[in-house]
CSV table of N, CA, C and O in Angstrom, one decimal:
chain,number,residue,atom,x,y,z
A,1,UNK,N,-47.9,-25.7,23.8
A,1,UNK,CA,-47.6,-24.3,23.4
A,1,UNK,C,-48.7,-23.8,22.5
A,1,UNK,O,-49.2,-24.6,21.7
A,2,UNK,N,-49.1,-22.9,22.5
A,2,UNK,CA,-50.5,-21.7,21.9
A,2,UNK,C,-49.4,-21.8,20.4
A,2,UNK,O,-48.3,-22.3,20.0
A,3,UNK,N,-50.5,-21.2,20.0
A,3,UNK,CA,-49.9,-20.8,18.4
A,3,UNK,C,-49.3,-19.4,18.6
A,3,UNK,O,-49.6,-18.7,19.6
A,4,UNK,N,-48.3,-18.8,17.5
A,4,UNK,CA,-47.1,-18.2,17.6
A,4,UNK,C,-46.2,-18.0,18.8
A,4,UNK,O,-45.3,-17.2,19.0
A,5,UNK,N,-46.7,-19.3,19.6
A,5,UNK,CA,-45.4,-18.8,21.1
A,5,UNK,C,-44.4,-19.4,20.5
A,5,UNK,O,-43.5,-19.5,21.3
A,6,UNK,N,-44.0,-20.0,19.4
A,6,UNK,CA,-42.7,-20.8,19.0
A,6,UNK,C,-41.4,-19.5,18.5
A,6,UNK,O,-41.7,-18.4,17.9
A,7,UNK,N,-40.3,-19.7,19.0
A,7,UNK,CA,-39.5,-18.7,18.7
A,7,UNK,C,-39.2,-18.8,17.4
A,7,UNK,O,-39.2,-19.9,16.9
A,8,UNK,N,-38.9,-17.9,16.8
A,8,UNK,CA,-38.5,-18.0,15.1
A,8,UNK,C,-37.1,-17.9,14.6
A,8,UNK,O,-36.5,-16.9,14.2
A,9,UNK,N,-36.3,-19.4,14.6
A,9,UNK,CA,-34.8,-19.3,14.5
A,9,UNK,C,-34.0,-18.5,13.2
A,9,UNK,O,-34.6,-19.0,12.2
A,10,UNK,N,-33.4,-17.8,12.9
A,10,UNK,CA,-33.1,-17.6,11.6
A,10,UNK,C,-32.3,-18.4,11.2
A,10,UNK,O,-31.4,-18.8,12.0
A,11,UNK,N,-32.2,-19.0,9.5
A,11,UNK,CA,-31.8,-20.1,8.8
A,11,UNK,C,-30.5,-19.8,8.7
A,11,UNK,O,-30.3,-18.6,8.8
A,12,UNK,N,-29.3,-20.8,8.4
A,12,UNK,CA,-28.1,-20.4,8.3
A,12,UNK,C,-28.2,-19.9,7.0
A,12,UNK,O,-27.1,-19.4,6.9
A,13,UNK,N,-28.9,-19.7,5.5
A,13,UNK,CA,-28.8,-19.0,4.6
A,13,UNK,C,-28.6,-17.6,5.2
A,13,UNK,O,-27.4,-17.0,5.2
A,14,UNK,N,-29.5,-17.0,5.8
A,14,UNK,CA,-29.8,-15.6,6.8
A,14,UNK,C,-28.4,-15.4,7.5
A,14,UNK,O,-27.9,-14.3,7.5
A,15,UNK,N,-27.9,-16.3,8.0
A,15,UNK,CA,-26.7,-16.2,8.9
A,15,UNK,C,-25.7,-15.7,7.9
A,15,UNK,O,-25.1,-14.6,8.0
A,16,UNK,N,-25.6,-16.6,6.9
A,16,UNK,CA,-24.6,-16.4,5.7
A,16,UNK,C,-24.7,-15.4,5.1
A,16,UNK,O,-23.6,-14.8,5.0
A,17,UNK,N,-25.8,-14.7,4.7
A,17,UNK,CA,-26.3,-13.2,4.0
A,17,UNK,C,-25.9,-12.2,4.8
A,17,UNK,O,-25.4,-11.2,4.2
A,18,UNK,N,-26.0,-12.0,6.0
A,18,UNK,CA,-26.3,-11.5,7.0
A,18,UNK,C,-24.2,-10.6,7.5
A,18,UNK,O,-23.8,-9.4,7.8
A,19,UNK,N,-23.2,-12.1,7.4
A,19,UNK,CA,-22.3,-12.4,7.3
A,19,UNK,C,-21.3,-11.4,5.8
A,19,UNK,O,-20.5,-10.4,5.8
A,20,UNK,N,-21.7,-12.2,4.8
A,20,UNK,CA,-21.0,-11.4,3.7
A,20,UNK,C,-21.3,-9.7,3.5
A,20,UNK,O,-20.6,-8.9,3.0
A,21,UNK,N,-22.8,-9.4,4.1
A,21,UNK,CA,-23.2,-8.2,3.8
A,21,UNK,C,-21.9,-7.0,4.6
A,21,UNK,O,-21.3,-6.1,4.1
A,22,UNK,N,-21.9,-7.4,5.9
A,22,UNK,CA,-20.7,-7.4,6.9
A,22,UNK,C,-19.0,-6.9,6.0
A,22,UNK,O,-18.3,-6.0,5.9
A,23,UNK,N,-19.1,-8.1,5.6
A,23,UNK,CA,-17.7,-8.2,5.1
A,23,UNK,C,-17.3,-7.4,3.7
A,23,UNK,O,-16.2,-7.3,3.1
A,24,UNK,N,-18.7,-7.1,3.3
A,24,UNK,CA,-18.3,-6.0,1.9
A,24,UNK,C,-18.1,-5.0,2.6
A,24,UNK,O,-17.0,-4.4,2.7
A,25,UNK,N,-19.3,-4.5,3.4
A,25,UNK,CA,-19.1,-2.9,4.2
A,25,UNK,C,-17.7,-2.6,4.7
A,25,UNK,O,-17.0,-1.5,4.6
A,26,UNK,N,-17.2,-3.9,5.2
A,26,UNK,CA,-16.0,-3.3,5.7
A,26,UNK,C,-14.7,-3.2,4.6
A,26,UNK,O,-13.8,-2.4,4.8
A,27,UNK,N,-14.7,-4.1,3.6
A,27,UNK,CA,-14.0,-3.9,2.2
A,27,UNK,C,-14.4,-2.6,1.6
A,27,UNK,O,-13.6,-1.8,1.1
A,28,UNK,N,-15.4,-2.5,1.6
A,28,UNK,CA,-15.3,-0.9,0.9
A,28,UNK,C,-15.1,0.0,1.8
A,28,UNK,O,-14.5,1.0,1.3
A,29,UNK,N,-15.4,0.0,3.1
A,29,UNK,CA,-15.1,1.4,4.0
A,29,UNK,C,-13.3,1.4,3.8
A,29,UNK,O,-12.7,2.5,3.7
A,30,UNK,N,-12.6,0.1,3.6
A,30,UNK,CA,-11.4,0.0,3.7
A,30,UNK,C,-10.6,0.8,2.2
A,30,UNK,O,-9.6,1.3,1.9
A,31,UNK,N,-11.7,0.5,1.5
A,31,UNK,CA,-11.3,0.8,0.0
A,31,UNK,C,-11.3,2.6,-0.2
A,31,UNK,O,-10.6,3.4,-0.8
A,32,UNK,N,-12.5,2.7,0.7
A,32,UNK,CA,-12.5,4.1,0.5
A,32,UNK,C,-11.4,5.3,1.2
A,32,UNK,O,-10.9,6.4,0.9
A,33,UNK,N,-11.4,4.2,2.3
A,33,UNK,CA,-10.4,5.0,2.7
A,33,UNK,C,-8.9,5.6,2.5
A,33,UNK,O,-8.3,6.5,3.0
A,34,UNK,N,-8.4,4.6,1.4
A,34,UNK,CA,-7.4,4.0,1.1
A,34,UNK,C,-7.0,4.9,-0.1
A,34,UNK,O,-5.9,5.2,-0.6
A,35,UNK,N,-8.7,5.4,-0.6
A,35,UNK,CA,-8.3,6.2,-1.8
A,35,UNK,C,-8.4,7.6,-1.4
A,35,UNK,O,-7.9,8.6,-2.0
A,36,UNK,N,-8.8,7.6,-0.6
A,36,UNK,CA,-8.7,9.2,0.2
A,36,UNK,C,-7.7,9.8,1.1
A,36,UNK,O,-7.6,11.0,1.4
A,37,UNK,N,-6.9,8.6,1.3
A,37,UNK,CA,-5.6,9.1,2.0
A,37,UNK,C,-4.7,8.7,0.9
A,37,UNK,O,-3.9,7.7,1.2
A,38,UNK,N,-4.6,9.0,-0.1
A,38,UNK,CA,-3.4,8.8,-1.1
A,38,UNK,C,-3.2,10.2,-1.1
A,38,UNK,O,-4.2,11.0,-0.9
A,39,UNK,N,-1.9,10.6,-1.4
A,39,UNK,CA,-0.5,11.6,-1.2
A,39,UNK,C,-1.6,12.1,-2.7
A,39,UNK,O,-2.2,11.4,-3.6
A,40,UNK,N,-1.6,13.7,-2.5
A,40,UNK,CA,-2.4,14.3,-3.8
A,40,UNK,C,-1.1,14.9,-4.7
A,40,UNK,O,-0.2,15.7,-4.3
A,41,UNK,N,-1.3,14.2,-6.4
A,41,UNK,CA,0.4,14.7,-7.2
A,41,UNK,C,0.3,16.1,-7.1
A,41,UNK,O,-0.4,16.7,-6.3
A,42,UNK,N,1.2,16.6,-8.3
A,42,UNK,CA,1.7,17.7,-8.5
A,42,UNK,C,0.7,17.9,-9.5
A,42,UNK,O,0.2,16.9,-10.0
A,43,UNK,N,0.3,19.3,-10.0
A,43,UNK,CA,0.4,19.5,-11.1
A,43,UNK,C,0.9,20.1,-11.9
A,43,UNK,O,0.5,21.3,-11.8
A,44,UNK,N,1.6,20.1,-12.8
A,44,UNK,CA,2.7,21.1,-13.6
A,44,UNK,C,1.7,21.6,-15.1
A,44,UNK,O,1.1,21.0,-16.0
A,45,UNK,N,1.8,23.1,-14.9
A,45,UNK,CA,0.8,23.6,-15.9
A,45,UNK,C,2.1,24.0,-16.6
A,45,UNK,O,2.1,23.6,-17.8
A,46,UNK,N,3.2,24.6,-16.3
A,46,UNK,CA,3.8,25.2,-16.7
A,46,UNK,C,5.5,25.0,-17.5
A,46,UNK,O,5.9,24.3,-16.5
A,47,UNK,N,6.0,25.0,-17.9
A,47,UNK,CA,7.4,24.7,-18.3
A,47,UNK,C,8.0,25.2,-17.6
A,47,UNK,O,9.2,24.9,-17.7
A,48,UNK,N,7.5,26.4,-16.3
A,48,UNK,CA,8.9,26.6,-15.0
A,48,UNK,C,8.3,26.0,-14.6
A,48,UNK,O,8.9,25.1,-15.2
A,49,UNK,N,7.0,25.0,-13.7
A,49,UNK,CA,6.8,24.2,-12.8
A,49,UNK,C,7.8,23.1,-13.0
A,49,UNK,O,8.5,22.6,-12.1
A,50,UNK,N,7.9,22.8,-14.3
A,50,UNK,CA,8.9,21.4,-14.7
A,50,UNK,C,10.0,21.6,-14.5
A,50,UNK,O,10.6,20.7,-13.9
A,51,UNK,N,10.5,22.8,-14.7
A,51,UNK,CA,11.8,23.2,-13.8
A,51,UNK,C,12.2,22.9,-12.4
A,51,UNK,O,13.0,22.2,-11.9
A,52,UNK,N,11.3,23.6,-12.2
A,52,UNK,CA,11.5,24.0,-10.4
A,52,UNK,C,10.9,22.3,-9.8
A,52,UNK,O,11.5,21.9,-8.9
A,53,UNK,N,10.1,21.7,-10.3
A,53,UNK,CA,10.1,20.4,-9.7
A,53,UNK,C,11.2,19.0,-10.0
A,53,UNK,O,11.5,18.0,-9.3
A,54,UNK,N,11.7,19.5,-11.5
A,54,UNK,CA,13.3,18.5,-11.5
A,54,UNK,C,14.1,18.9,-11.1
A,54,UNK,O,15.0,18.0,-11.1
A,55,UNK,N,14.6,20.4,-10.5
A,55,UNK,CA,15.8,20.4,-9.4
A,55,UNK,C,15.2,19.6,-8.2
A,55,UNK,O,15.7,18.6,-7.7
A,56,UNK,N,13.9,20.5,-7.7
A,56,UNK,CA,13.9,20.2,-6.3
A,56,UNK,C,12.3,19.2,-6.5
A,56,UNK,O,11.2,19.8,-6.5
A,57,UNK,N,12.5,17.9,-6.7
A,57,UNK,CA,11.8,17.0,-6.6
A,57,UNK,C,10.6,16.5,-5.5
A,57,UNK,O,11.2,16.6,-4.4
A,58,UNK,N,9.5,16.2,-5.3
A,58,UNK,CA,8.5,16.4,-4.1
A,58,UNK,C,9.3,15.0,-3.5
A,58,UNK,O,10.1,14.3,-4.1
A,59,UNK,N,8.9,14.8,-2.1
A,59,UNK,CA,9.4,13.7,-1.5
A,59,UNK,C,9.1,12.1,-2.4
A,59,UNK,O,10.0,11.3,-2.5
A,60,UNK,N,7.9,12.0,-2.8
A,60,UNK,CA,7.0,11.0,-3.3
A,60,UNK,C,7.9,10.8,-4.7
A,60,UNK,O,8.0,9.7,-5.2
A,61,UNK,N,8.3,11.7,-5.3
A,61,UNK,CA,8.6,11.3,-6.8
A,61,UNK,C,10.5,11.1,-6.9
A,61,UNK,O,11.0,11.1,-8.0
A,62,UNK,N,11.1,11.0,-6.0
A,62,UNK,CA,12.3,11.1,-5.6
A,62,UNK,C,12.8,9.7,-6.0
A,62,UNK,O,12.0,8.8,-6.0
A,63,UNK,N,14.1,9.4,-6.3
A,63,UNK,CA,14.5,7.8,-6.8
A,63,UNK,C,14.9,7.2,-5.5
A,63,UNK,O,15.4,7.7,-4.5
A,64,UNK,N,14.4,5.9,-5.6
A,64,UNK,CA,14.7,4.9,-4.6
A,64,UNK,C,15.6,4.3,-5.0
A,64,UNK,O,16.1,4.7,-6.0
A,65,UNK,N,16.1,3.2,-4.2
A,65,UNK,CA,17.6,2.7,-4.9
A,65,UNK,C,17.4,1.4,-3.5
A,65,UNK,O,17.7,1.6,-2.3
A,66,UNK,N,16.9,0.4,-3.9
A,66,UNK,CA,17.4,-1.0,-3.4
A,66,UNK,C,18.8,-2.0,-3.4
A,66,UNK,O,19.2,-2.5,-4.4
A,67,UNK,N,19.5,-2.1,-2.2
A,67,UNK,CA,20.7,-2.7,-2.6
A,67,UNK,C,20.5,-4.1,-2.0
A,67,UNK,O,20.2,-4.4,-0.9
A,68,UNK,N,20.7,-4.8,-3.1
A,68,UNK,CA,20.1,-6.7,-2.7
A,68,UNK,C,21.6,-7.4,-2.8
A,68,UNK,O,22.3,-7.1,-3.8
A,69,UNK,N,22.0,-8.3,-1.9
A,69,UNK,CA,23.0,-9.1,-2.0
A,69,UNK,C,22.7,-10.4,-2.0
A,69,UNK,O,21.8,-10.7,-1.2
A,70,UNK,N,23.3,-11.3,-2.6
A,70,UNK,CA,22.2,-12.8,-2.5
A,70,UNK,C,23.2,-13.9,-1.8
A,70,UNK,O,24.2,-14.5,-2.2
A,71,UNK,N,22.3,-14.0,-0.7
A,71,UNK,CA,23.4,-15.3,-0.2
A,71,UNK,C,24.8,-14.9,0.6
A,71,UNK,O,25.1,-13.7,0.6
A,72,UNK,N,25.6,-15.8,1.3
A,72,UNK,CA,26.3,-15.0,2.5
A,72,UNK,C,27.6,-15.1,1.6
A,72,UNK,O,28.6,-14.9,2.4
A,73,UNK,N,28.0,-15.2,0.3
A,73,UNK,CA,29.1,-14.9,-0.3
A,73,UNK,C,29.6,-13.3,-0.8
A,73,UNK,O,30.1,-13.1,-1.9
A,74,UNK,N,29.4,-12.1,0.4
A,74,UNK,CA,29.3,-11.0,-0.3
A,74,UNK,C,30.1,-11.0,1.2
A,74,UNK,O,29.6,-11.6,2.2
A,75,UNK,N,31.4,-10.3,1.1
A,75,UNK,CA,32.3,-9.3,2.2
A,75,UNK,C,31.9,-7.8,2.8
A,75,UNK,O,31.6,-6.8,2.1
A,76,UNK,N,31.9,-7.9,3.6
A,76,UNK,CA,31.9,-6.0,4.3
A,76,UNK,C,32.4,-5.2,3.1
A,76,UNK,O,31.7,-4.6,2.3
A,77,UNK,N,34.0,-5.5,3.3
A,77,UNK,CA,34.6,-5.0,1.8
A,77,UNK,C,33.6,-4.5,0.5
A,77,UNK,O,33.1,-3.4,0.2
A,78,UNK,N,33.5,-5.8,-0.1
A,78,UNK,CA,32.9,-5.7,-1.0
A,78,UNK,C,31.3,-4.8,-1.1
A,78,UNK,O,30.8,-4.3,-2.1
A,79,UNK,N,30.8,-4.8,-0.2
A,79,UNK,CA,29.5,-3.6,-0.2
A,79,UNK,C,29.9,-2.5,0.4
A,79,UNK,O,29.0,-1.6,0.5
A,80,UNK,N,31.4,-2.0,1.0
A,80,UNK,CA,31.4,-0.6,0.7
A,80,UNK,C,32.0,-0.2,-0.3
A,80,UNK,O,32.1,1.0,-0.5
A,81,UNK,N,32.9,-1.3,-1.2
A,81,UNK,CA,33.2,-0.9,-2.1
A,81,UNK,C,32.1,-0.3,-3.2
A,81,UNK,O,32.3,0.6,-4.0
A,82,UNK,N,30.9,-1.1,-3.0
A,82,UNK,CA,29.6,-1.3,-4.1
A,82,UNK,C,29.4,0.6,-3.4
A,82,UNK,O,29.3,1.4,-4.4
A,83,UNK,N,29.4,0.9,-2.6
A,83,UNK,CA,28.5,2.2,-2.0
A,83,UNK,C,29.8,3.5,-2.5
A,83,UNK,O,29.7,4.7,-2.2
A,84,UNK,N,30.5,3.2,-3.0
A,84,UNK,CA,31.4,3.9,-2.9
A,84,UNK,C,31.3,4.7,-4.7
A,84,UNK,O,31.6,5.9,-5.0
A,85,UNK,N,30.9,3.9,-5.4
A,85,UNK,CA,30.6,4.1,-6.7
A,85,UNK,C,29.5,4.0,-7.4
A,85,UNK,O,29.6,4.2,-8.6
């Protein structure tokens, strides 16, 4: 073989650099996106905006309410009693 007919392998350091550079780009494209589709708040300038948004609340700021029962010692009964009050 002539001189430079040798192919030039790249090193697994290069593989590895090459690799992580990869895996930020897509961590941040993910990050960014993530912040750009977030639900945009309210802003209340006013003491009627505060009004008018604690009768009629936006979807996002509305109360959630989790009902957890633990274990199979809980009756039908007993959880519509729990829903009833």
């Amino acid at each position: 073989m002539g001189i430079g007919s040798e192919k030039i392998k790249p090193n697994e350091d290069m593989k590895l650099s090459r690799n992580l550079v990869f895996q930020l780009i897509i961590i941040l494209s993910i990050c960014v996106v993530s912040v750009f589709s977030q639900p945009q708040t309210t802003l209340v300038t006013s003491v009627a905006d505060l009004e008018k948004y604690f009768h009629t609340p936006p979807d996002d700021s509305k109360i959630m309410i989790r009902w957890r029962w633990f274990g199979p010692f809980i009756s039908e009964r007993e959880i519509e009693r729990d829903f009833m009050y």
